[in-house]
Short mmCIF file of C-alpha atoms in Angstrom, two decimals:
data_model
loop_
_atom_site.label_atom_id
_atom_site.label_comp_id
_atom_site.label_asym_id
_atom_site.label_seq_id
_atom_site.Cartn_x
_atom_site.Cartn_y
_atom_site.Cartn_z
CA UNK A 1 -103.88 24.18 -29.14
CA UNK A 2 -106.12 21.23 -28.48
CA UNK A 3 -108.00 22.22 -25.14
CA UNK A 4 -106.74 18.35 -23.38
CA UNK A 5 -103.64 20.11 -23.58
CA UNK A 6 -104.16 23.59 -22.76
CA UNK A 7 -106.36 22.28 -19.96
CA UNK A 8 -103.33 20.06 -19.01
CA UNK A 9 -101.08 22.62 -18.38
CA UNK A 10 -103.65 25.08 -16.82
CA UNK A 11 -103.97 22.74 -14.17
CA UNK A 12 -100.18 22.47 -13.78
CA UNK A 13 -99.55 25.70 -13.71
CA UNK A 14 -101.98 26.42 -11.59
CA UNK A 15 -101.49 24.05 -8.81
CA UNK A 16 -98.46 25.78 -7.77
CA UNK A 17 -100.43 28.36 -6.06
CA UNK A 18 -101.57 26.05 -3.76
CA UNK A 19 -97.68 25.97 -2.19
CA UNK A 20 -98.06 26.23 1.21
CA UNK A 21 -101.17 25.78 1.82
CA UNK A 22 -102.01 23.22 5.09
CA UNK A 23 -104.97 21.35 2.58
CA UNK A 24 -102.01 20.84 -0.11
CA UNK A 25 -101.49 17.56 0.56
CA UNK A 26 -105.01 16.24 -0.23
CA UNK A 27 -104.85 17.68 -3.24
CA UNK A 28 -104.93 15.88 -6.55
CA UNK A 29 -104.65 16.86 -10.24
CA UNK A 30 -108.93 16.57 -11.78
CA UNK A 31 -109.49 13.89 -14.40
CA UNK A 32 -108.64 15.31 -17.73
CA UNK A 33 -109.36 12.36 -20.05
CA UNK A 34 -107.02 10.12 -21.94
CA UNK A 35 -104.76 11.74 -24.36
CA UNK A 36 -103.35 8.70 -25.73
CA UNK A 37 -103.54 9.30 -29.19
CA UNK A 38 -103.02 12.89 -28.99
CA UNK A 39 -99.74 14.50 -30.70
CA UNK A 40 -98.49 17.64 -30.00
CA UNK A 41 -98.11 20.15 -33.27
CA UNK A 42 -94.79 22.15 -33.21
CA UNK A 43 -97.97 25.18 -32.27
CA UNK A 44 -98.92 23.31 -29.41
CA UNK A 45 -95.06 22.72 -28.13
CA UNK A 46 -94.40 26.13 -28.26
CA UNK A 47 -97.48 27.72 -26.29
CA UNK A 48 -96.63 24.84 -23.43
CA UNK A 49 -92.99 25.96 -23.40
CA UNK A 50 -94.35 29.71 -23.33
CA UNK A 51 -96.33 28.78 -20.73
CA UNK A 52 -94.08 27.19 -18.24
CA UNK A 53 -91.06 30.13 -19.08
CA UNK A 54 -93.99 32.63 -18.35
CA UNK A 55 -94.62 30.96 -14.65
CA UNK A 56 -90.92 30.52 -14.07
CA UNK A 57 -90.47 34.57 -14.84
CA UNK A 58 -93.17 35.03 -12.11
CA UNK A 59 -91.74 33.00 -9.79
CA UNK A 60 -88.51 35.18 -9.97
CA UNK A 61 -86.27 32.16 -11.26
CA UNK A 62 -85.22 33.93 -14.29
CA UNK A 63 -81.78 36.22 -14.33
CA UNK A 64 -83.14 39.49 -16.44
CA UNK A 65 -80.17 40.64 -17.73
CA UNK A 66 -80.09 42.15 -21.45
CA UNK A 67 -76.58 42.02 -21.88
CA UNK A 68 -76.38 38.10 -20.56
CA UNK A 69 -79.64 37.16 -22.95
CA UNK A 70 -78.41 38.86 -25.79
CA UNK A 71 -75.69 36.63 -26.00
CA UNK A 72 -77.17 33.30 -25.23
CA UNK A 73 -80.15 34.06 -27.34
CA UNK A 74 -77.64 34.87 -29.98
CA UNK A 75 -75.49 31.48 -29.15
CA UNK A 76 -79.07 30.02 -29.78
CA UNK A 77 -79.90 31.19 -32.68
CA UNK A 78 -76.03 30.45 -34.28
CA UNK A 79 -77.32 26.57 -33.21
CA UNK A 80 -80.80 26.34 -33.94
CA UNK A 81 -79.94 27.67 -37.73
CA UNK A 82 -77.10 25.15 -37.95
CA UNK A 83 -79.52 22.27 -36.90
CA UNK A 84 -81.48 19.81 -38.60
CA UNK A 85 -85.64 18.73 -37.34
CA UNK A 86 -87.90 21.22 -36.83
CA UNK A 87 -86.68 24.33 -36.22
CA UNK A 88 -88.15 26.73 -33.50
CA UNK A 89 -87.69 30.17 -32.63
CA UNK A 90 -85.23 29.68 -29.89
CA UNK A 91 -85.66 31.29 -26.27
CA UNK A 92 -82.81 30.56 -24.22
CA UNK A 93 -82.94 31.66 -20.39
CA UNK A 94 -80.65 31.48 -17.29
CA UNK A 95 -82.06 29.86 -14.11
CA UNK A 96 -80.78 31.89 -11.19
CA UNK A 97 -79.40 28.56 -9.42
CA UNK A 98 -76.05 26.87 -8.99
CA UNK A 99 -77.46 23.44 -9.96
CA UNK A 100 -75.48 22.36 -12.68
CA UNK A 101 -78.30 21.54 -15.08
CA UNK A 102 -80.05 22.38 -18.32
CA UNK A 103 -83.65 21.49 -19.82
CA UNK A 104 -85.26 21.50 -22.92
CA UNK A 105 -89.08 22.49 -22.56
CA UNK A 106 -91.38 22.06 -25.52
CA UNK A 107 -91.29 24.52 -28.69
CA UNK A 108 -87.45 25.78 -28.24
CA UNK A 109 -87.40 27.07 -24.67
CA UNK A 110 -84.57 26.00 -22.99
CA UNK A 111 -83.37 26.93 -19.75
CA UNK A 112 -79.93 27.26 -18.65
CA UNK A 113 -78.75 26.99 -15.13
CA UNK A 114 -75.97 29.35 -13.90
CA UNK A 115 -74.26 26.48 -12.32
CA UNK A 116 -73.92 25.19 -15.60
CA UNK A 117 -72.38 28.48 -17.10
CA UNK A 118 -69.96 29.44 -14.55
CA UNK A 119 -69.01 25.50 -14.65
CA UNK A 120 -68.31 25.42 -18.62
CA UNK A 121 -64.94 26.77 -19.37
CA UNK A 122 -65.29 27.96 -22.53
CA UNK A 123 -67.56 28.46 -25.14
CA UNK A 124 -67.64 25.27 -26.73
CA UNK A 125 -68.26 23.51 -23.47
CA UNK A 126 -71.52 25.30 -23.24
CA UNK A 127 -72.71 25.11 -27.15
CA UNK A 128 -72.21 21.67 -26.40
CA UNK A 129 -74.65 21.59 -23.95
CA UNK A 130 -76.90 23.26 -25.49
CA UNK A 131 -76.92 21.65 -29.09
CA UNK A 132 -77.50 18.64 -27.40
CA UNK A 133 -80.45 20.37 -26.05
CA UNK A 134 -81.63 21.77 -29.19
CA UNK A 135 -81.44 18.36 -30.56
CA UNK A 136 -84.04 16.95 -28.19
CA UNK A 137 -86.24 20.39 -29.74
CA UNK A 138 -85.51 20.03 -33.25
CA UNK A 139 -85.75 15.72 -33.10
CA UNK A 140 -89.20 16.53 -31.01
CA UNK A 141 -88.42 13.85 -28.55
CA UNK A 142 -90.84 15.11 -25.65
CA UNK A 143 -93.62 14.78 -28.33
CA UNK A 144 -92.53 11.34 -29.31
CA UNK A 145 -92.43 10.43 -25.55
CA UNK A 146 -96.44 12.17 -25.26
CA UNK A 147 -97.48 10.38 -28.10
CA UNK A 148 -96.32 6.86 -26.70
CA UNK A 149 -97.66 7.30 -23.28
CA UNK A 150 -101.46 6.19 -22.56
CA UNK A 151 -103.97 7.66 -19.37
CA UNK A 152 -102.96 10.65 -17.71
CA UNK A 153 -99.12 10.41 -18.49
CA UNK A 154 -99.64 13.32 -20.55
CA UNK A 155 -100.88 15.11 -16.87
CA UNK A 156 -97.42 13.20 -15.73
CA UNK A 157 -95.04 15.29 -18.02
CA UNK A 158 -96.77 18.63 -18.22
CA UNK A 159 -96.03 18.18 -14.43
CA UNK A 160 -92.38 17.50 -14.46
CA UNK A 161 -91.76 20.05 -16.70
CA UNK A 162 -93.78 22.62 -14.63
CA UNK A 163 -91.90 21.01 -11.53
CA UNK A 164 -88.55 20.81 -12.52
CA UNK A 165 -88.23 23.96 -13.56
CA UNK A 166 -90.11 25.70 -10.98
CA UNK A 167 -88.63 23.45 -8.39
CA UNK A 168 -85.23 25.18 -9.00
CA UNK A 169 -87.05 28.45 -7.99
CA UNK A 170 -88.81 27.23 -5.12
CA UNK A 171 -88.24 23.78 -4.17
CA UNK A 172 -91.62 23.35 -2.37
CA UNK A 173 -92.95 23.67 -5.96
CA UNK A 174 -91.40 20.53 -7.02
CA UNK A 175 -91.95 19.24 -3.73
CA UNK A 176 -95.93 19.95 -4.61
CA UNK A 177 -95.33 18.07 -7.85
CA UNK A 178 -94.72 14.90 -5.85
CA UNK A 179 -97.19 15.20 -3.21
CA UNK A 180 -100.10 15.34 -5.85
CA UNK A 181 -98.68 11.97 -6.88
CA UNK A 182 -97.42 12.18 -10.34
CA UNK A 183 -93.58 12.77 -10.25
CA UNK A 184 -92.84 9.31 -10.14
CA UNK A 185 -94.80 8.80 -13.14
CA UNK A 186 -93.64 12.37 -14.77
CA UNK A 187 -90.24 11.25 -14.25
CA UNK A 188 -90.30 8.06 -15.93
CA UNK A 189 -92.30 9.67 -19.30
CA UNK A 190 -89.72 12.39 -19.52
CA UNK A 191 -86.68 10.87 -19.18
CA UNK A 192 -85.14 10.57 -22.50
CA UNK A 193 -84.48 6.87 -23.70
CA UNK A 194 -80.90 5.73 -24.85
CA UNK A 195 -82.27 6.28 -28.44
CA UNK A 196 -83.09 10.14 -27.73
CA UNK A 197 -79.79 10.74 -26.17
CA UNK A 198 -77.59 8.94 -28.92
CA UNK A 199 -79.68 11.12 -31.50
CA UNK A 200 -79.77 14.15 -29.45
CA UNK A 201 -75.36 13.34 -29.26
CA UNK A 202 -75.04 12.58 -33.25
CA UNK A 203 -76.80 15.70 -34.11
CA UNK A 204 -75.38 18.02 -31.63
CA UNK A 205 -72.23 17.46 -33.31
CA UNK A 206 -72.94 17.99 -36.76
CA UNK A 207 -74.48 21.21 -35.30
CA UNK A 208 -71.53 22.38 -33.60
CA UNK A 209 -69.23 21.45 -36.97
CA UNK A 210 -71.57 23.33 -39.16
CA UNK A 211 -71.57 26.26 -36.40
CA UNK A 212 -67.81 26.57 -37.07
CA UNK A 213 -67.46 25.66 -32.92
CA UNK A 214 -65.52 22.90 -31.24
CA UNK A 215 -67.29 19.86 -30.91
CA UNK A 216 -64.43 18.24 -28.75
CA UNK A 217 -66.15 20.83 -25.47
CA UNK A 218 -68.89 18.30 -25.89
CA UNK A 219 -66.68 15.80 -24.33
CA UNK A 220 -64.55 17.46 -22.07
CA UNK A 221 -67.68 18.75 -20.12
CA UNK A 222 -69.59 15.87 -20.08
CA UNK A 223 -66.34 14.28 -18.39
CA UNK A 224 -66.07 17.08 -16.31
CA UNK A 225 -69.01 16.44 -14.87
CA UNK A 226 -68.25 12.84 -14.17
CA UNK A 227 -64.74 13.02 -12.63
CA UNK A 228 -66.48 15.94 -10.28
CA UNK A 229 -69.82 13.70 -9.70
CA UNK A 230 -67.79 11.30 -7.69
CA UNK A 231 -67.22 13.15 -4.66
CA UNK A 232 -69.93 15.64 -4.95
CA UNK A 233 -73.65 16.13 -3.70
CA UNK A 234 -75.95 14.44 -6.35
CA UNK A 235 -78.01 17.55 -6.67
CA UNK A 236 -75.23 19.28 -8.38
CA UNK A 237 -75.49 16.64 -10.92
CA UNK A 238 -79.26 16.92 -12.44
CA UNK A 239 -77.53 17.44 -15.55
CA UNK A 240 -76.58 13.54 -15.17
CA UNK A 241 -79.18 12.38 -13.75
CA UNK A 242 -81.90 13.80 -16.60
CA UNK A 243 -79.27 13.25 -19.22
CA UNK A 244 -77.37 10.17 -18.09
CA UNK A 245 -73.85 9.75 -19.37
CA UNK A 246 -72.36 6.15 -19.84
CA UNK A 247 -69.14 4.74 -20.83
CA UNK A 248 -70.79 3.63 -24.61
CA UNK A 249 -72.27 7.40 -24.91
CA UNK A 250 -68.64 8.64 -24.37
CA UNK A 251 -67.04 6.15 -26.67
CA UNK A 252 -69.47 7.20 -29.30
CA UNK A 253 -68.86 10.54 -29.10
CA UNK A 254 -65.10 10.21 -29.01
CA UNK A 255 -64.92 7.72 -32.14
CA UNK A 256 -67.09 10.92 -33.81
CA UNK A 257 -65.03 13.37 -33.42
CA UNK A 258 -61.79 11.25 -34.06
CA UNK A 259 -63.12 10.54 -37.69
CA UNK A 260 -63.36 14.95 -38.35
CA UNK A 261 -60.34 15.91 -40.50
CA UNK A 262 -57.53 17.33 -38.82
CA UNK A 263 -58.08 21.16 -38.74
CA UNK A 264 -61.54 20.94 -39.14
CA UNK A 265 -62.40 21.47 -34.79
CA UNK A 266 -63.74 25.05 -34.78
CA UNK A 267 -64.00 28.10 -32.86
CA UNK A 268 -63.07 26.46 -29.03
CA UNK A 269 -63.84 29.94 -27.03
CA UNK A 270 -64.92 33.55 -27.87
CA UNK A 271 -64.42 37.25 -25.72
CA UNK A 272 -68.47 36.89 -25.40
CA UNK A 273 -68.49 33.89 -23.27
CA UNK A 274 -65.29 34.99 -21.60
CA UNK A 275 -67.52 38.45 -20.05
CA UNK A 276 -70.54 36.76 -20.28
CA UNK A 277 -69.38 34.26 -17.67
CA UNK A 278 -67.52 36.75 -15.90
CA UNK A 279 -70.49 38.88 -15.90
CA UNK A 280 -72.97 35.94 -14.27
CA UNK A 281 -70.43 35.66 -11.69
CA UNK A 282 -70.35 39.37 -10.65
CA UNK A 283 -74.14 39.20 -10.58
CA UNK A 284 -74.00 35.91 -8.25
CA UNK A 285 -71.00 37.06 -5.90
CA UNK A 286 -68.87 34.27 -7.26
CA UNK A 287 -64.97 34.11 -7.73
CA UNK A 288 -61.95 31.86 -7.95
CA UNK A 289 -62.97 31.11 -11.60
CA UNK A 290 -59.69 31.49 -13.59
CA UNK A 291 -60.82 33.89 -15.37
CA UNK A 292 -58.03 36.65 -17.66
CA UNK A 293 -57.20 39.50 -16.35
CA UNK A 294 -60.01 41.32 -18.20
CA UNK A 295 -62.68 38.92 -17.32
CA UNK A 296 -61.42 39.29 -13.49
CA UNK A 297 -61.83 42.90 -13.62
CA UNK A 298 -64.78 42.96 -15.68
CA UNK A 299 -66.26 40.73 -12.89
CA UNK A 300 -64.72 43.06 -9.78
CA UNK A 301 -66.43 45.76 -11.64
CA UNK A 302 -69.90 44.10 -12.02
CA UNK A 303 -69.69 42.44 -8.25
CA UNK A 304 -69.13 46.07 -6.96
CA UNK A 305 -71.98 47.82 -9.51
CA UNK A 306 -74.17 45.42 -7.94
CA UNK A 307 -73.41 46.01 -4.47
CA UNK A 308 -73.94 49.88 -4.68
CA UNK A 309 -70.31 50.96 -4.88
CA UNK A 310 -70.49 53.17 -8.37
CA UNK A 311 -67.71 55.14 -8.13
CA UNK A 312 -65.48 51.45 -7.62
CA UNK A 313 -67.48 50.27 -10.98
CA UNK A 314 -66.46 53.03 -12.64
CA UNK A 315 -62.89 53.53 -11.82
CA UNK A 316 -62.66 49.68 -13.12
CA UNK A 317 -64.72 50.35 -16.20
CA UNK A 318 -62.93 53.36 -17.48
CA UNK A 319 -60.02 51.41 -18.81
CA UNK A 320 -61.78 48.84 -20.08
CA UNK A 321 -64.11 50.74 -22.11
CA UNK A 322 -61.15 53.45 -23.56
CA UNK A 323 -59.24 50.33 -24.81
CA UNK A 324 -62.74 49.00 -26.63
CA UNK A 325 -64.87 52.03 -26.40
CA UNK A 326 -67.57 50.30 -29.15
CA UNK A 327 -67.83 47.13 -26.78
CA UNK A 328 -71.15 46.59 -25.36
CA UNK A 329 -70.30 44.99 -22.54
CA UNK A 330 -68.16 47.84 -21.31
CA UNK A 331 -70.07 50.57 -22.19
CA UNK A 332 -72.94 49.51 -20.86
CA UNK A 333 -72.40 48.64 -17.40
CA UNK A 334 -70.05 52.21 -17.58
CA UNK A 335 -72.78 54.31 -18.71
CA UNK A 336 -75.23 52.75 -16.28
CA UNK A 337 -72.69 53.20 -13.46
CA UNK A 338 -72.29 57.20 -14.40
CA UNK A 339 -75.71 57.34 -14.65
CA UNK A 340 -76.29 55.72 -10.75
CA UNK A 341 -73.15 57.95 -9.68
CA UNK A 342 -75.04 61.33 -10.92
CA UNK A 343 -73.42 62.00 -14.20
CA UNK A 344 -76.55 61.43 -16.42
CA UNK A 345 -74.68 63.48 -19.21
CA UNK A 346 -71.64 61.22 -19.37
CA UNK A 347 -73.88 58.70 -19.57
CA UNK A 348 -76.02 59.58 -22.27
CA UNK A 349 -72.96 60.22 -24.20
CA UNK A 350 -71.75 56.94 -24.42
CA UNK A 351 -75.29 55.40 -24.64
CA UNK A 352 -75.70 57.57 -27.69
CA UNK A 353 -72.52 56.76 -28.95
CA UNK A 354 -73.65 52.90 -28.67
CA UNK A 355 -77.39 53.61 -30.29
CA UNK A 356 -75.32 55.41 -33.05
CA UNK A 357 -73.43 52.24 -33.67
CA UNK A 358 -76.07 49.79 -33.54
CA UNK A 359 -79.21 51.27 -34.87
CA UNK A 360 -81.70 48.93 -34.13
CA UNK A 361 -80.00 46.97 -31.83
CA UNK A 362 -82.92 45.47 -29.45
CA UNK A 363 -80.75 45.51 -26.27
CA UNK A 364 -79.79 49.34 -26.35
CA UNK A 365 -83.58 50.69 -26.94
CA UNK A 366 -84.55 48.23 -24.03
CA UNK A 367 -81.78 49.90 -21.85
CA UNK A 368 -82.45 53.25 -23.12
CA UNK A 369 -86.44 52.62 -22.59
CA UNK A 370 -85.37 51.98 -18.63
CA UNK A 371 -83.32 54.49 -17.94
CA UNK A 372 -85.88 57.07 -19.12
CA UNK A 373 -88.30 55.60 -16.74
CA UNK A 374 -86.29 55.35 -13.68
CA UNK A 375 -85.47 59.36 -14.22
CA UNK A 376 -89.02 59.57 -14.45
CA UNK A 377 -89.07 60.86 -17.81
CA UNK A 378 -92.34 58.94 -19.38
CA UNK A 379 -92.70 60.83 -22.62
CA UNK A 380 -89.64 60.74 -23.61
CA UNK A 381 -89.62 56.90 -22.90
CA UNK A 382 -93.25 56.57 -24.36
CA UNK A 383 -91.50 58.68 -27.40
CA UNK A 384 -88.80 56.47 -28.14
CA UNK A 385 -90.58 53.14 -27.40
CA UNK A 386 -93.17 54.00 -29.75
CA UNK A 387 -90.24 54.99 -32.19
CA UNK A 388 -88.66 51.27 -31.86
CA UNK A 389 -92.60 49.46 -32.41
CA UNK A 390 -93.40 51.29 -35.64
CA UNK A 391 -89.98 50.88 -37.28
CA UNK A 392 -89.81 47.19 -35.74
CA UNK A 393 -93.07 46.07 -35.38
CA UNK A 394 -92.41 42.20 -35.00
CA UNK A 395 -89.85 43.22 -32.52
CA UNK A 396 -91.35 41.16 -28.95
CA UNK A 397 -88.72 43.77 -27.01
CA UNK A 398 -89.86 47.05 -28.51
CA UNK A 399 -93.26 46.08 -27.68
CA UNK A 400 -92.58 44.81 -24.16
CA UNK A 401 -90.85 48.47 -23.63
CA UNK A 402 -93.65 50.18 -25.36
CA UNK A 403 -96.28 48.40 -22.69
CA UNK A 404 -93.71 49.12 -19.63
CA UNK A 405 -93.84 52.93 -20.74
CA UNK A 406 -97.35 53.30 -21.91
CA UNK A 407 -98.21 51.93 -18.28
CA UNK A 408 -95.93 54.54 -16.78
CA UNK A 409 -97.17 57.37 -18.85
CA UNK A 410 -101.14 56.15 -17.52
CA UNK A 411 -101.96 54.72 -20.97
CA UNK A 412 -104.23 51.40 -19.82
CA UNK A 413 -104.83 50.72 -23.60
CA UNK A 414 -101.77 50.45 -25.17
CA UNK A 415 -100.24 48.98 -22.08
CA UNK A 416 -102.11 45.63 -22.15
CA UNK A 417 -102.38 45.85 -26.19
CA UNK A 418 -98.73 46.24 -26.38
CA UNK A 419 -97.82 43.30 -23.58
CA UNK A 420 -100.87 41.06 -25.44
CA UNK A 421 -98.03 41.74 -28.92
CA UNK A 422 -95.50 40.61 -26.77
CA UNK A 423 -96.99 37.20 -25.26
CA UNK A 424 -98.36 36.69 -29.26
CA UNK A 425 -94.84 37.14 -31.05
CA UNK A 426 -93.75 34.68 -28.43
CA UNK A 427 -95.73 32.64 -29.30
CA UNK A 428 -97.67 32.54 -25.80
CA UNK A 429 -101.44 32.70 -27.03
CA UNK A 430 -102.89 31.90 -24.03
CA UNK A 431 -101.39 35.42 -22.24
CA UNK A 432 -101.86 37.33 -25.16
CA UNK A 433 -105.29 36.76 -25.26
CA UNK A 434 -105.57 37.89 -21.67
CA UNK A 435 -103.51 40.95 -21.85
CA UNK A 436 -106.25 41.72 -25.24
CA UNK A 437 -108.99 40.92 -23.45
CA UNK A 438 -108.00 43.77 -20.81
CA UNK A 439 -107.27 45.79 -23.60
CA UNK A 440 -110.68 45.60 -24.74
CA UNK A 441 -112.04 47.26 -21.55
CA UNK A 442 -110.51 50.23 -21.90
CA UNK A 443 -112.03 51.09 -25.87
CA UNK A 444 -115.19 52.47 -25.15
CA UNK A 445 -114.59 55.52 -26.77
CA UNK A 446 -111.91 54.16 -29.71
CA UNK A 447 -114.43 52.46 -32.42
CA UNK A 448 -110.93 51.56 -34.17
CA UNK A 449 -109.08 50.21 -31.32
CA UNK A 450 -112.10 47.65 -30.69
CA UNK A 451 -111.78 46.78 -34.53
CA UNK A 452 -107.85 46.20 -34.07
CA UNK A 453 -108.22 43.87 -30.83
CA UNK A 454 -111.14 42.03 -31.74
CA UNK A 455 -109.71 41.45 -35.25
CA UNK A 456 -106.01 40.14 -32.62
CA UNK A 457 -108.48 38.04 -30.84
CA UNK A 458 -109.79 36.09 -33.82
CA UNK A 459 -106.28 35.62 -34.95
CA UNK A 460 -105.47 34.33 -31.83
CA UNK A 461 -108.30 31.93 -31.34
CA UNK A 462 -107.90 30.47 -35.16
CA UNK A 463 -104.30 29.65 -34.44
CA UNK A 464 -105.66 28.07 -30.89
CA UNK A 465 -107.58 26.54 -32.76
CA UNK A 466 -110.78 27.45 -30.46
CA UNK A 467 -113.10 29.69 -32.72
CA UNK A 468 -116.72 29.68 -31.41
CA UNK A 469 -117.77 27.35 -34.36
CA UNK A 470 -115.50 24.59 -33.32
CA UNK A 471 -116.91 25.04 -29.29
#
């Protein structure tokens, strides 16, 4: 990454520490030259987006739940493959706040806000939302907007996008944003123009057609939004506000979809979003959603899983999972339920009986990993972890379970090694070389260990683009 830019966002990032501090307000973002001509490479977009998702996680803004992410990362992928640009890797994540609000960051990353899920009403509500996000990721528009600016603008939107999103977290962190004196200017470079948005419309609908989902959800939520923004407290909006919605935009949209040939509309919902939704709401305490029946208990189940009450979880679960025992999203929550009552065996029977129908599957070994760890069984954990890494070895999740059991089994080395593959295969180069670096101090006695890392590090600092020659 050119070092402007990694120094850019270093300073972002880093100024939210200073939250709360009484000498805050004097504070002000150091000179970092003039980027005017610089352009950001689809490499550089993705280590900023890395970056930003990586402080967001720390701030505890993230929802961390495998069965929610698998499906949104898969609702991702389905979009990103069926869209035109430059394509990323995408890594989709739910903001734990009711705001009803989405935003692209640079390289893919898009975040998600619950408000926004439990406010679509089916799935092709939501794709539409976030095809039109992917649009601004494939089309590149925040590197079209860096490329334009001149001075410290590029300062400017590193900070918006480091305040936005950690803003919904903690809102003296978007608060700090504006006291160092740049959101007015951050908000200005980011926001798309009427260009971006008619593009980001146009191709979010030929995504959705060749994703075999309803493009007409584009519409109705957008409206949504408007009939409800009337009445309502603008902060509920952002969505709007970032994205703003006018009659023409509509128009546009509508005369689109009028010219598809009859028949030709899509999928409009799937059982996925229908529990997924149901899910987020059991996890948030919310209700009154019209959801089905099975959604509604599915949510009662989840609501009373997470408020302790196992035995309530499972007496709802039961039926659910005997009328679709190979359904993930029953079996899980059952099995983990069990497993919190006391009946560890029950539970490893149907967690078995899901591993044995999904070989492979990324979510299960994750689950699987955790469970062995919170029974305090580290080799067996370590065992199985290590299992997943060499049969997957470009699989981020293996090796983020690998590092979380390697550090409980008291293995320094492959802990940090394992978290450095993690932070690399997502791209994040700047924590990858960090968690190597550490790495490094424990291979005193491991001549081939030290060959491995340093041989990591290079790669890492060729794709940075910061080998010793060029410094």
């Amino acid at each position: 990454m050119n070092k402007s830019i990694r120094a850019t966002l270093a300073s972002i990032l880093a100024f939210a520490v200073l939250v709360g501090q009484p000498a805050m307000a004097e504070y002000r973002l150091p000179e970092l030259g003039t980027p005017a001509d610089t352009v950001l490479s689809p490499e550089d977009e993705r280590e900023i987006g890395a970056k930003v998702f990586e402080q967001l996680r720390e701030q505890g803004g993230v929802i961390e739940d495998a069965l929610i992410d698998s499906y949104l990362n898969d609702l991702g992928v389905r979009l990103m493959s069926s869209s035109s640009g430059t394509r990323f890797a995408p890594n989709l994540v739910v903001v734990d706040n009711s705001t009803i609000n989405a935003f692209t960051v640079p390289g893919g990353h898009i975040a998600v806000f619950s408000g926004l899920i439990l406010t679509a009403e089916n799935e092709s509500e939501l794709s539409g939302v976030i095809a039109h996000e992917i649009a601004h990721a494939t089309q590149r528009h925040i590197a079209e907007m860096v490329a334009a600016q001149t001075g410290n603008n590029l300062t400017a939107i590193a900070g918006f996008i480091a305040g936005a999103l950690l803003g919904a977290v903690n809102p003296q962190l978007g608060a700090a944003v504006a006291t160092a004196g740049i959101a007015g200017a951050a908000q200005n470079a980011i926001n798309y123009t009427r260009m971006h948005e008619r593009e980001a419309d146009r191709l979010a609908l030929d995504t959705l057609k060749r994703a075999d989902i309803d493009p007409r959800g584009m519409i109705s939520f957008f409206e949504k939004l408007q009939r409800r923004a009337g009445g309502a407290p603008s902060r509920q909006f952002e969505f709007l506000r970032t994205h703003p919605m006018t009659a023409e935009r509509i128009s546009s949209i509508k005369d689109r979809i009028a010219r598809l040939p009859e028949g030709e509309f899509g999928q409009t919902d799937s059982e996925a979003f229908r529990l997924a939704r149901a899910r987020l709401a059991g996890l948030q305490g919310e209700s009154g959603l019209g959801l089905d029946d099975t959604a509604e208990t599915y949510r009662r189940a989840v609501a009373a899983q997470r408020n302790g009450r196992h035995d309530q979880a499972v007496d709802l679960l039961e039926p659910l999972h005997a009328q679709q025992p190979g359904n993930r999203w029953f079996a899980l929550p059952l099995a983990r339920a069990l497993n919190d009552q006391g009946n560890a065996r029950e539970a490893d029977r149907i967690l078995d009986e899901l591993i044995a129908l999904y070989p492979g599957d990324a979510t299960l070994m994750r689950v699987e990993v955790e469970w062995m760890l919170d029974r305090g069984d580290t080799e067996t954990a370590y065992r199985k972890a290590r299992e997943a890494v060499e049969s997957r070895p470009d699989d981020p999740e293996a090796a983020l379970a690998l590092s979380k059991a390697a550090s409980a089994a008291d293995r320094p080395l492959e802990h940090h090694e394992q978290l450095g593959r993690y932070f690399l295969l997502k791209d994040n180069l700047v924590a990858a070389h960090q968690e190597l670096e550490t790495a490094y101090t424990f291979t005193a006695d491991n001549p081939r260990a030290q060959a491995r890392i340093e041989s990591t590090l290079e790669e890492i600092e060729r794709r940075a683009g910061q080998t010793e020659d060029e410094d």
